[in-house]
């Protein structure tokens, strides 16, 4: 039951943003203490004070505790009700001012792709900033990915100087454990060290006022959040760190009031006094009556759909060729350096070329060299590229080197950095793409079909016209795909059917043909969104599961599910979610888990960390089978399988991992952000997530996730023992299903310390 105290907190006008705007030079931690100094007194005054008795009235009251655009679904309100109870003991349990816990917004874009694609979107937003930016990541590594960000800062500085405007204020926070943090968790990083971590030096960015903080709460309280805020109007939440890893990641671009919630959280996380203060603190945002989507949205006009799809596809094809040629283990950074078109002198210049002309991305044919490092391009792709190069030679193209983290000019040349208008030629390039390229991105329309029992047994088939299912959109160059193509239904009987080509289903043909890295969502009204965060806990032990919105929401989601639960996460071993999942299966809820095989096995073997994915899955199936109720049939576990693969890859080989963190329940709500379902994220790390109430968006995400991997096609493990076997009986394992030994646990200590220092890539 929601207490009067919580209702008053959530409907109060008091927020950290408003209070800080009155005293912008003060330490944020001091403002927070002043804002909620009477919290203990209020708890005593309202102890056991409930407002309604029946459940229907209670959910109506819950709906009043958020600034929602309409009454959310019952499932959303049930979960949100549980979240509200965390405020009874701590008004900042959610690392956000209570009035901003429940909000609304729109999501014009999602990306499910490799890290450079997400960093390019970051760069496009950064270079267009007018006043301020807040950027946060768990691990900032000097790398190509961080180089994209660093060069975008240089370009932004040039634009600020060109317009003779005020400096753009930027706050950057990351986690790199330091002994000094035993005394002070948040350490200001001296500018003399910026170059060492791949940031521009002060003299390189005269148009920017940059402040950098290293935040860690020893020993285990990792700052694991990953977000970008630009001009208090747009926010990006993503799963990836800013580093080079062969990971598939996920990002969502948010607009509307939910940005204010993320902004408030970012201020609380910063905690220190800001020097200088953020210039927009005293300027509350205004929201449009109608939000813009697709090519009408200025932030998305740089996305050339067809060529970006082909570029990402080419990168994956090149990486696949390298994997096949070089075997299981290779060093991604070394691979990049070995490509003769990617030497240390030209890489920085090519990144700068992208920042200067970020409007079109084209796949570039490889230069002479080891074909195995680069793969090949089809003639249609080269014809399109040649035509665009002739007309728009100053565009940027991702390299087809084996690892997708380098850019080059469309003619294979570098262009001089700086000078002139940094966006010159963009309108013509975009209009050309609009006129010549069909849409290759899922456009949210239509409902995904359900399977049949025959399909579940691998029988039958059937063909569906994509144009009939989704319809031809009239929204312009990024409308729905109007080309009919044969498609089959995935072999499943319940809630996780996805659309793939008939060729993909039988394992023949080009498995990358359905790749859809960018999801440009259909126009929609603002939807209910709640921000679900977790504060960092440094001390060892498993605490606070019932006292933070993230964990409470995850538990509520599996508890209130009636039909389906879908989870994709690199690791799955936190005891509360494992137990909750088993209970859902016993109730007849169909649960699908997309997990990584062998991800962070060494650190997960340490006692009390929960065990490896293989150990946990084996135990889950063993438990359900031993009960004899058939509940194991409601649990479907899949090892992540890359879009270019027909069998799972062990993450330990570093060929390809999936780092996405996503949950969907009953095809109605989704929870996504930075939190993994492992012991670290559940009990120790600071996390930021959002819960979205929209069947249309959830459907688009589920389709998009399956379009960018072959996990459902090829990754299913046995429901007898949780082991993956091929049709011929071959077994693929990483560390195996046997319980970890003490010796293995000791070996994992070093990996664990690296992980909590922010250097473990999760």
XYZ file of C-alpha atoms in Angstrom:
762
model
C 0.000 0.000 0.000
C 1.377 3.427 -0.931
C 1.842 5.621 2.147
C 0.796 9.244 2.427
C 4.442 10.099 2.853
C 5.388 8.597 -0.518
C 2.419 10.269 -2.209
C 3.552 13.633 -0.834
C 7.144 13.002 -1.965
C 6.090 12.147 -5.505
C 3.656 15.050 -5.889
C 5.939 17.626 -4.281
C 7.547 20.343 -6.445
C 10.877 19.720 -4.685
C 13.599 18.365 -6.947
C 17.360 18.520 -6.793
C 17.453 20.347 -10.114
C 15.292 23.179 -8.797
C 17.225 23.447 -5.531
C 20.616 23.405 -7.264
C 19.482 26.096 -9.689
C 19.180 28.451 -6.705
C 22.709 27.632 -5.450
C 24.607 26.313 -8.491
C 28.067 26.735 -6.924
C 27.315 24.553 -3.890
C 28.335 20.885 -3.552
C 25.432 18.823 -4.809
C 25.698 16.456 -1.831
C 25.012 19.389 0.504
C 21.932 20.430 -1.473
C 20.613 16.863 -1.298
C 20.970 16.739 2.490
C 19.159 20.042 2.884
C 16.381 19.005 0.529
C 15.458 15.872 2.492
C 16.619 16.767 6.013
C 13.099 16.288 7.460
C 12.593 12.868 5.911
C 12.903 10.951 9.211
C 10.275 13.120 10.886
C 7.882 12.612 7.990
C 8.236 8.824 8.209
C 7.190 8.859 11.870
C 4.235 11.145 11.186
C 2.912 8.946 8.408
C 3.783 5.520 9.804
C 1.185 2.920 8.799
C -0.917 5.599 7.126
C -2.565 3.964 4.131
C -5.114 5.702 1.944
C -7.145 2.947 0.320
C -7.926 -0.661 1.033
C -8.941 -2.360 -2.219
C -6.463 -3.151 -4.979
C -8.231 -1.141 -7.692
C -8.067 2.052 -5.673
C -4.451 1.350 -4.780
C -3.356 1.225 -8.420
C -5.215 4.464 -9.070
C -3.182 6.007 -6.280
C 0.009 4.526 -7.703
C -0.758 6.199 -11.032
C -0.929 9.558 -9.223
C 2.645 9.053 -7.996
C 4.070 9.656 -11.449
C 3.788 12.283 -14.169
C 2.434 9.862 -16.744
C 0.779 10.928 -20.021
C -2.074 8.493 -19.378
C -2.913 5.713 -16.956
C -0.241 3.037 -17.447
C -1.025 -0.640 -17.893
C -1.851 -2.732 -14.849
C 1.433 -4.612 -15.176
C 3.417 -1.367 -15.192
C 1.510 -0.058 -12.153
C 2.001 -3.286 -10.202
C 5.759 -3.086 -10.679
C 5.812 0.663 -10.038
C 3.852 0.141 -6.812
C 6.622 -2.105 -5.511
C 9.213 0.480 -6.558
C 7.443 3.238 -4.625
C 7.853 1.319 -1.363
C 11.619 1.848 -1.564
C 11.001 5.557 -0.885
C 9.512 4.909 2.556
C 12.942 4.462 4.091
C 14.995 6.596 1.699
C 13.539 9.277 -0.606
C 16.633 8.965 -2.800
C 16.632 5.172 -2.968
C 16.219 5.567 -6.714
C 19.020 8.137 -7.095
C 16.433 10.588 -8.402
C 14.154 13.187 -6.851
C 10.826 11.419 -6.089
C 8.669 13.672 -8.330
C 10.811 12.540 -11.281
C 10.671 8.788 -10.607
C 7.639 8.288 -12.852
C 7.643 10.230 -16.103
C 7.063 9.986 -19.860
C 8.835 10.361 -23.154
C 9.357 9.156 -26.691
C 12.071 6.972 -28.217
C 12.780 7.891 -31.845
C 15.817 5.618 -32.231
C 17.288 2.398 -30.897
C 20.581 0.864 -31.992
C 21.457 -2.815 -31.643
C 24.951 -3.039 -33.062
C 28.670 -2.842 -32.460
C 30.132 -0.113 -30.247
C 31.335 2.213 -33.066
C 27.758 2.600 -34.352
C 26.650 3.828 -30.925
C 29.675 6.084 -30.574
C 28.886 7.642 -33.939
C 25.440 8.558 -32.679
C 27.045 10.027 -29.576
C 29.374 12.044 -31.791
C 26.526 13.350 -33.921
C 24.784 14.642 -30.787
C 27.935 16.035 -29.203
C 29.039 18.163 -32.142
C 25.592 19.801 -32.245
C 25.502 20.719 -28.539
C 24.697 24.330 -27.738
C 25.308 24.685 -23.984
C 26.121 21.558 -21.962
C 26.802 17.824 -22.002
C 26.927 15.159 -19.298
C 28.661 11.925 -20.302
C 29.063 8.887 -18.043
C 30.502 5.420 -18.549
C 31.783 2.600 -16.424
C 35.067 2.248 -18.255
C 36.740 4.869 -20.415
C 39.556 3.214 -22.327
C 41.943 4.945 -24.667
C 40.705 3.314 -27.860
C 39.133 3.956 -31.221
C 35.733 4.330 -29.555
C 37.006 6.917 -27.088
C 38.818 8.533 -30.003
C 35.477 9.113 -31.730
C 34.281 10.954 -28.626
C 37.552 12.863 -28.228
C 37.438 14.030 -31.829
C 33.808 15.045 -31.485
C 34.867 17.265 -28.574
C 37.553 18.849 -30.742
C 35.030 19.448 -33.493
C 32.492 20.903 -31.058
C 35.144 23.286 -29.755
C 35.844 24.486 -33.301
C 32.154 25.094 -33.901
C 31.827 27.051 -30.661
C 34.729 29.264 -31.669
C 33.319 29.730 -35.158
C 29.992 30.949 -33.780
C 31.732 33.061 -31.105
C 29.488 31.536 -28.475
C 29.912 30.764 -24.792
C 31.924 27.694 -23.910
C 29.985 24.436 -23.827
C 30.216 22.976 -20.321
C 30.909 19.243 -20.263
C 30.979 16.840 -17.314
C 32.545 13.407 -17.833
C 32.408 10.655 -15.212
C 33.911 7.176 -15.342
C 35.158 4.469 -12.958
C 38.796 3.485 -12.670
C 39.493 2.244 -9.142
C 42.128 4.224 -7.224
C 43.427 3.886 -3.668
C 42.577 7.556 -3.057
C 38.909 6.632 -3.352
C 39.012 4.920 0.022
C 38.956 8.479 1.423
C 37.121 10.324 -1.353
C 34.989 8.338 -3.795
C 34.867 11.024 -6.471
C 38.261 12.274 -7.620
C 38.698 15.209 -9.964
C 40.983 14.115 -12.816
C 43.676 16.748 -13.342
C 43.775 18.018 -16.965
C 47.470 17.098 -17.186
C 46.364 13.442 -17.261
C 43.676 13.792 -19.923
C 45.928 12.865 -22.833
C 46.973 9.670 -21.066
C 43.402 8.372 -21.229
C 42.727 9.570 -24.761
C 40.984 12.861 -23.983
C 41.926 16.141 -25.687
C 44.222 18.420 -23.745
C 42.861 21.760 -22.557
C 44.569 23.748 -25.315
C 42.931 21.514 -27.970
C 39.403 22.418 -26.855
C 39.312 26.146 -26.084
C 35.580 26.240 -26.808
C 34.808 23.702 -24.059
C 34.897 23.825 -20.258
C 35.546 20.162 -19.438
C 35.556 18.623 -15.962
C 36.352 14.935 -15.416
C 35.578 12.806 -12.356
C 36.717 9.271 -11.513
C 34.055 7.673 -9.275
C 34.300 4.384 -7.386
C 33.066 3.270 -3.958
C 35.618 0.728 -2.661
C 35.925 -2.099 -2.738
C 32.960 -3.318 -4.809
C 30.817 -0.253 -5.485
C 31.391 0.132 -9.214
C 29.965 3.077 -11.135
C 28.405 1.006 -13.911
C 25.967 3.530 -15.430
C 26.316 4.561 -19.085
C 24.503 7.632 -20.427
C 24.746 10.813 -22.448
C 22.750 14.019 -21.858
C 22.881 16.886 -24.340
C 21.434 20.341 -23.685
C 18.896 18.958 -21.215
C 16.756 17.877 -24.172
C 17.962 14.432 -25.231
C 19.369 11.423 -23.373
C 20.941 8.176 -24.506
C 21.088 5.084 -22.316
C 23.264 2.253 -23.515
C 24.801 -1.046 -22.497
C 28.351 -0.399 -23.708
C 31.386 1.180 -22.169
C 33.563 3.541 -24.185
C 36.192 1.063 -25.313
C 36.914 -1.357 -28.139
C 35.301 -4.752 -27.619
C 33.798 -7.255 -30.097
C 30.390 -6.794 -28.462
C 26.884 -6.347 -29.758
C 25.353 -3.560 -27.655
C 22.069 -1.679 -27.322
C 21.293 2.032 -27.051
C 18.047 3.999 -26.829
C 17.655 7.688 -27.652
C 15.072 9.368 -25.397
C 13.303 12.716 -25.585
C 10.691 14.378 -23.389
C 10.261 14.682 -19.605
C 12.159 11.442 -18.907
C 15.321 13.338 -19.873
C 14.777 15.524 -16.800
C 14.711 12.382 -14.627
C 18.020 11.188 -16.069
C 19.436 14.704 -15.681
C 18.480 14.733 -11.982
C 20.093 11.314 -11.493
C 23.274 12.531 -13.192
C 23.507 15.500 -10.820
C 23.059 13.287 -7.753
C 25.731 10.950 -9.097
C 28.170 13.833 -9.626
C 27.736 14.965 -5.991
C 30.646 17.444 -6.067
C 30.348 21.161 -6.658
C 30.449 21.802 -10.400
C 33.198 24.045 -11.686
C 31.809 25.649 -13.731
C 28.093 25.028 -13.064
C 25.878 23.737 -15.829
C 24.486 26.758 -17.731
C 20.991 25.311 -18.237
C 20.265 24.593 -14.549
C 18.048 27.664 -14.305
C 16.394 27.083 -17.692
C 13.755 24.310 -17.476
C 13.109 22.619 -20.808
C 9.933 23.012 -22.816
C 8.374 20.124 -24.698
C 6.810 20.132 -28.164
C 3.167 19.365 -28.750
C 4.245 16.897 -31.430
C 7.587 15.064 -31.339
C 9.513 14.461 -34.534
C 10.656 11.072 -35.773
C 12.788 9.533 -38.476
C 14.129 12.051 -41.022
C 12.005 14.842 -39.540
C 14.118 14.591 -36.369
C 17.253 16.728 -36.686
C 19.248 14.307 -34.511
C 18.580 11.415 -36.883
C 19.133 12.961 -40.296
C 22.709 11.704 -40.444
C 21.489 8.103 -40.623
C 21.616 6.765 -44.172
C 19.794 3.511 -43.607
C 20.785 1.302 -46.481
C 24.459 2.226 -46.551
C 24.801 2.077 -42.759
C 23.286 -1.388 -42.775
C 25.682 -2.523 -45.469
C 28.637 -0.957 -43.680
C 27.876 -2.789 -40.454
C 27.243 -5.973 -42.378
C 30.583 -5.617 -44.167
C 32.406 -5.111 -40.901
C 30.881 -8.273 -39.482
C 31.687 -10.197 -42.656
C 35.289 -9.070 -42.409
C 35.483 -10.024 -38.759
C 33.928 -13.409 -39.549
C 36.594 -14.021 -42.175
C 39.299 -13.217 -39.658
C 37.730 -15.530 -37.093
C 37.665 -18.381 -39.550
C 41.200 -17.764 -40.810
C 42.918 -17.196 -37.496
C 41.087 -19.538 -35.186
C 39.654 -18.960 -31.786
C 41.934 -16.386 -30.203
C 43.187 -13.076 -31.472
C 43.773 -9.611 -30.144
C 41.294 -7.097 -31.541
C 43.620 -4.127 -31.193
C 46.479 -6.015 -32.808
C 44.215 -7.062 -35.641
C 43.356 -3.457 -36.379
C 47.011 -2.488 -36.379
C 47.866 -5.316 -38.780
C 45.504 -3.985 -41.447
C 47.720 -1.963 -43.764
C 45.043 0.683 -44.314
C 44.764 1.303 -40.565
C 48.188 2.520 -39.503
C 48.653 4.599 -36.341
C 49.103 7.829 -38.291
C 45.921 7.698 -40.356
C 43.491 6.284 -37.782
C 43.127 9.578 -35.830
C 42.729 11.521 -39.078
C 40.025 9.156 -40.306
C 38.108 9.549 -37.080
C 38.285 13.319 -37.482
C 37.000 12.999 -41.024
C 33.934 11.252 -39.689
C 33.298 13.942 -37.080
C 33.629 16.671 -39.676
C 31.227 15.029 -42.128
C 28.967 12.737 -40.105
C 26.082 12.622 -42.564
C 26.708 9.575 -44.739
C 28.524 6.335 -44.009
C 29.632 4.105 -46.845
C 31.345 0.731 -46.942
C 34.838 1.083 -48.317
C 36.509 -1.606 -50.456
C 39.717 -2.940 -48.970
C 43.118 -2.091 -50.253
C 45.627 -4.684 -51.308
C 46.469 -7.055 -48.532
C 45.316 -10.147 -46.759
C 41.803 -10.821 -48.008
C 41.172 -12.938 -44.949
C 41.458 -9.815 -42.835
C 38.801 -7.928 -44.737
C 36.235 -10.026 -46.560
C 34.654 -9.100 -49.900
C 31.915 -6.801 -51.128
C 29.225 -7.639 -53.638
C 29.026 -5.778 -56.932
C 25.771 -4.024 -56.087
C 27.351 -2.591 -52.974
C 30.388 -1.366 -54.894
C 28.218 0.177 -57.623
C 26.233 2.109 -55.048
C 29.393 3.185 -53.298
C 31.012 4.373 -56.523
C 27.970 6.456 -57.431
C 27.885 8.101 -54.027
C 31.639 8.669 -53.954
C 31.466 10.498 -57.279
C 28.777 12.826 -55.984
C 29.755 13.096 -52.327
C 33.456 12.370 -52.038
C 33.766 14.096 -48.663
C 31.663 11.550 -46.818
C 32.924 9.146 -44.207
C 33.032 5.395 -44.459
C 33.650 2.684 -41.890
C 36.632 0.542 -42.793
C 36.068 -3.077 -43.692
C 39.052 -4.131 -41.628
C 38.526 -7.277 -39.632
C 37.527 -5.361 -36.527
C 34.915 -2.620 -37.117
C 36.647 0.345 -35.566
C 38.217 2.583 -38.163
C 36.924 5.134 -40.670
C 38.211 6.434 -43.958
C 37.268 9.029 -46.535
C 35.038 7.757 -49.323
C 37.931 7.892 -51.773
C 40.332 6.302 -49.338
C 41.821 9.691 -48.512
C 42.054 11.761 -45.381
C 40.710 15.293 -45.499
C 42.212 18.235 -43.710
C 40.664 18.676 -40.302
C 38.939 21.952 -39.582
C 38.189 24.909 -41.753
C 34.939 25.768 -43.410
C 31.522 24.620 -42.407
C 31.780 21.260 -40.689
C 28.440 20.151 -42.064
C 28.848 21.350 -45.622
C 27.318 19.059 -48.188
C 25.120 17.292 -45.699
C 21.763 18.234 -47.147
C 22.607 17.041 -50.634
C 23.984 13.773 -49.339
C 20.913 13.114 -47.263
C 18.525 14.035 -50.049
C 20.378 11.732 -52.406
C 20.026 8.869 -49.971
C 16.376 9.679 -49.487
C 15.775 9.417 -53.183
C 17.766 6.268 -53.868
C 17.792 3.939 -50.887
C 14.916 1.806 -49.624
C 14.305 1.359 -45.937
C 16.034 -1.557 -44.298
C 14.973 -0.831 -40.754
C 12.046 -2.423 -38.931
C 9.339 0.229 -38.642
C 7.277 -1.041 -35.735
C 4.078 -1.518 -37.669
C 2.100 -4.706 -37.514
C 2.289 -7.416 -34.888
C 4.812 -10.215 -34.909
C 3.189 -13.537 -35.685
C 2.890 -16.466 -33.345
C 4.101 -19.918 -34.239
C 2.363 -23.257 -34.446
C 2.948 -26.616 -32.841
C 4.119 -28.004 -36.177
C 6.755 -25.332 -36.414
C 7.828 -26.087 -32.890
C 8.559 -29.629 -33.983
C 10.507 -28.417 -36.992
C 7.749 -29.298 -39.464
C 5.888 -27.280 -42.032
C 6.762 -23.743 -42.872
C 4.691 -21.204 -44.658
C 5.644 -17.942 -46.244
C 4.654 -14.453 -45.220
C 4.994 -11.322 -47.297
C 6.749 -8.654 -45.313
C 4.942 -5.972 -47.291
C 1.590 -7.521 -46.385
C 2.500 -7.888 -42.735
C 3.909 -4.417 -42.223
C 2.390 -2.420 -45.018
C 4.043 0.204 -47.169
C 4.660 3.326 -45.148
C 3.943 6.780 -46.484
C 6.407 8.461 -44.156
C 9.039 9.045 -46.837
C 12.491 7.624 -47.418
C 12.597 5.779 -44.130
C 9.129 4.305 -44.356
C 8.195 0.644 -44.302
C 9.825 -1.875 -46.605
C 7.609 -2.344 -49.641
C 9.510 -5.201 -51.228
C 7.937 -8.624 -50.793
C 10.314 -11.266 -49.589
C 9.907 -14.817 -48.450
C 9.927 -15.094 -44.681
C 9.384 -17.920 -42.261
C 8.272 -18.146 -38.671
C 10.798 -19.207 -36.081
C 10.191 -22.606 -34.488
C 8.362 -21.629 -31.342
C 4.834 -22.067 -30.022
C 4.382 -19.191 -27.637
C 5.573 -15.631 -27.211
C 9.025 -15.393 -28.739
C 8.464 -15.943 -32.442
C 10.510 -13.655 -34.641
C 10.720 -13.105 -38.352
C 13.691 -14.446 -40.315
C 14.210 -15.321 -43.937
C 13.537 -18.816 -45.152
C 17.213 -19.144 -46.036
C 18.260 -18.257 -42.512
C 15.850 -20.781 -41.072
C 17.402 -23.732 -42.869
C 20.951 -22.498 -42.308
C 21.752 -21.700 -45.938
C 22.402 -18.417 -47.623
C 23.749 -15.196 -46.193
C 22.963 -15.078 -42.481
C 23.746 -11.353 -42.391
C 20.942 -10.521 -44.824
C 18.508 -9.625 -42.056
C 20.875 -7.420 -40.063
C 19.087 -4.280 -38.823
C 21.401 -2.262 -36.547
C 19.324 0.944 -36.496
C 15.673 0.881 -35.462
C 13.959 4.111 -36.425
C 10.716 3.900 -34.504
C 7.363 4.885 -35.924
C 5.920 8.184 -34.655
C 4.230 7.737 -31.285
C 2.808 9.772 -28.457
C 4.727 9.964 -25.154
C 4.521 6.720 -23.198
C 4.791 6.047 -19.434
C 8.407 5.612 -18.337
C 9.904 5.051 -14.886
C 13.587 5.463 -14.082
C 14.968 2.495 -12.151
C 18.370 3.087 -10.591
C 20.584 1.467 -8.026
C 23.052 3.181 -5.670
C 26.543 1.656 -5.383
C 27.305 -0.537 -2.360
C 30.991 -0.904 -1.576
C 31.041 -3.437 1.227
C 30.952 -7.170 0.422
C 27.706 -9.045 0.943
C 24.294 -9.300 -0.647
C 22.271 -6.331 0.612
C 19.507 -3.920 -0.342
C 17.569 -6.095 -2.799
C 14.296 -4.717 -1.427
C 15.619 -1.181 -1.066
C 16.447 -0.070 -4.595
C 14.116 0.395 -7.577
C 16.197 -1.634 -10.013
C 16.142 -4.906 -8.082
C 12.576 -4.423 -6.888
C 11.350 -3.814 -10.441
C 13.149 -6.862 -11.827
C 11.652 -9.064 -9.121
C 8.207 -7.581 -9.633
C 8.419 -8.091 -13.377
C 8.938 -11.860 -13.130
C 6.439 -12.127 -10.252
C 3.590 -10.321 -12.051
C 4.240 -11.854 -15.477
C 1.266 -13.813 -16.779
C 2.382 -15.026 -20.201
C 6.021 -14.379 -21.062
C 9.378 -13.147 -19.832
C 12.276 -12.438 -22.186
C 15.726 -11.561 -20.834
C 18.955 -10.896 -22.708
C 21.990 -10.349 -20.498
C 25.675 -11.316 -20.641
C 25.553 -12.990 -17.224
C 22.702 -14.510 -15.234
C 23.578 -15.653 -11.740
C 22.065 -13.329 -9.128
C 20.162 -15.589 -6.742
C 16.952 -13.460 -6.587
C 16.409 -13.449 -10.359
C 17.273 -17.142 -10.663
C 14.679 -18.034 -8.012
C 12.121 -15.670 -9.505
C 12.606 -17.182 -12.949
C 12.088 -20.719 -11.648
C 8.888 -19.625 -9.894
C 7.603 -18.043 -13.104
C 8.233 -21.287 -15.004
C 6.345 -23.229 -12.328
C 3.361 -20.907 -12.871
C 3.372 -21.707 -16.577
C 4.956 -18.448 -17.718
C 7.124 -18.966 -20.781
C 10.632 -17.671 -20.052
C 13.314 -17.171 -22.703
C 16.875 -16.340 -21.654
C 19.492 -15.169 -24.171
C 22.832 -15.523 -22.350
C 26.515 -15.499 -23.261
C 28.478 -18.734 -23.134
C 31.659 -18.275 -21.104
C 31.255 -14.551 -20.374
C 33.465 -13.438 -17.441
C 33.674 -17.029 -16.241
C 36.793 -16.489 -14.141
C 35.296 -13.742 -12.017
C 31.924 -15.495 -11.742
C 33.656 -18.580 -10.296
C 34.699 -16.708 -7.173
C 32.745 -17.854 -4.105
C 29.511 -15.889 -3.548
C 29.548 -14.457 -7.076
C 26.851 -16.853 -8.226
C 28.672 -19.131 -10.659
C 29.053 -19.189 -14.441
C 26.120 -19.124 -16.836
C 26.678 -22.790 -17.625
C 26.606 -23.771 -13.950
C 23.463 -21.749 -13.260
C 21.533 -22.962 -16.311
C 22.450 -26.571 -15.561
C 21.206 -26.189 -11.981
C 17.977 -24.556 -13.136
C 17.123 -27.379 -15.517
C 18.192 -30.002 -12.983
C 15.902 -28.441 -10.377
C 12.859 -28.197 -12.655
C 13.332 -31.699 -14.064
C 13.637 -33.198 -10.589
C 10.284 -31.717 -9.578
C 8.525 -33.739 -12.263
C 5.894 -31.108 -13.102
C 7.028 -30.358 -16.638
C 7.999 -26.803 -15.713
C 11.294 -27.220 -17.562
C 9.298 -26.914 -20.801
C 8.531 -23.322 -19.870
C 12.230 -22.420 -19.664
C 14.054 -21.792 -22.928
C 17.735 -20.911 -22.622
C 19.845 -19.907 -25.612
C 23.558 -19.197 -25.883
C 24.226 -16.034 -27.836
C 24.954 -16.798 -31.491
C 26.272 -14.041 -33.742
C 24.448 -12.959 -36.862
C 27.261 -14.448 -38.923
C 27.351 -17.717 -36.959
C 25.425 -20.998 -36.954
C 26.526 -22.137 -33.511
C 27.290 -20.397 -30.217
C 30.683 -18.834 -29.579
C 32.413 -18.987 -26.243
C 32.873 -15.416 -25.056
C 36.307 -16.403 -23.778
C 37.556 -16.527 -27.387
C 36.833 -12.785 -27.774
C 35.344 -13.353 -31.216
C 31.924 -11.927 -30.450
C 29.957 -11.237 -27.283
C 26.509 -9.847 -26.663
C 26.508 -7.163 -23.988
C 22.830 -6.167 -24.272
C 20.818 -5.789 -21.034
C 17.106 -6.082 -21.803
C 13.960 -7.539 -20.234
C 10.438 -7.701 -21.708
C 7.356 -8.990 -19.895
C 4.041 -10.010 -21.468
C 4.996 -8.069 -24.623
C 3.902 -4.925 -22.767
C 6.718 -3.517 -20.627
C 10.473 -3.450 -21.112
C 13.303 -2.711 -18.678
C 16.625 -1.785 -20.245
C 19.792 0.097 -19.405
C 23.122 -0.750 -17.770
C 22.197 -3.474 -15.276
C 23.236 -7.091 -15.794
C 21.516 -9.958 -14.015
C 24.656 -10.886 -12.135
C 25.680 -10.548 -8.513
C 27.691 -7.393 -9.170
C 24.810 -5.433 -10.712
C 22.217 -6.739 -8.254
C 24.166 -6.094 -5.067
C 27.008 -3.653 -5.671
C 27.142 -1.490 -8.802
C 25.447 1.806 -9.514
C 23.069 1.253 -12.408
C 20.599 3.274 -14.467
C 17.648 1.701 -16.268
C 14.238 2.717 -17.568
C 10.931 0.821 -17.624
C 8.802 1.581 -20.683
C 5.087 0.820 -21.003
C 4.363 0.316 -24.713
C 3.493 -2.871 -26.572
C 4.518 -1.206 -29.867
C 8.010 -0.326 -28.667
C 8.482 -3.679 -26.940
C 7.514 -5.471 -30.146
C 9.972 -3.402 -32.169
C 12.792 -4.155 -29.727
C 12.094 -7.876 -29.683
C 12.088 -7.993 -33.469
C 15.183 -5.819 -33.630
C 17.131 -7.959 -31.182
C 16.407 -11.128 -33.127
C 17.184 -9.433 -36.442
C 20.736 -8.777 -35.251
C 21.672 -12.221 -33.940
C 21.058 -15.885 -34.705
C 20.564 -16.831 -31.078
C 17.000 -18.118 -31.434
C 17.861 -20.028 -34.578
C 20.937 -21.852 -33.340
C 21.554 -21.198 -29.640
C 18.982 -23.365 -27.814
C 20.357 -25.626 -25.079
C 18.858 -28.934 -23.996
C 16.057 -28.729 -21.438
C 17.418 -31.933 -19.910
C 20.769 -30.620 -18.712
C 21.291 -27.120 -20.139
C 24.052 -28.219 -22.529
C 24.230 -27.129 -26.173
C 24.555 -29.942 -28.718
C 24.621 -29.887 -32.486
C 22.469 -32.166 -34.634
C 25.450 -34.515 -34.763
C 25.782 -34.560 -30.994
C 28.821 -32.290 -30.769
C 28.948 -30.355 -27.500
C 30.055 -26.749 -27.121
C 31.026 -25.665 -23.625
C 33.230 -23.005 -22.044
C 33.968 -23.800 -18.390
C 31.473 -26.644 -18.245
C 28.461 -27.303 -16.026
C 30.375 -28.716 -13.043
C 30.448 -26.517 -9.947
C 33.540 -24.318 -9.727
C 36.385 -25.581 -7.587
C 38.172 -23.549 -4.938
C 41.223 -23.363 -7.189
C 39.162 -21.924 -10.045
C 37.765 -19.372 -7.637
C 41.238 -18.254 -6.643
C 42.216 -17.846 -10.289
C 39.243 -15.568 -10.768
C 40.228 -13.100 -8.040
C 42.448 -11.088 -10.347
C 39.700 -10.896 -12.954
C 37.234 -9.815 -10.298
C 39.445 -6.995 -9.051
C 39.844 -5.795 -12.623
C 36.082 -5.901 -13.048
C 35.235 -3.806 -10.009
C 37.935 -1.295 -10.995
C 35.999 -0.604 -14.142
C 38.437 -2.406 -16.396
C 36.452 -5.582 -16.980
C 34.271 -4.374 -19.824
C 30.874 -4.925 -18.150
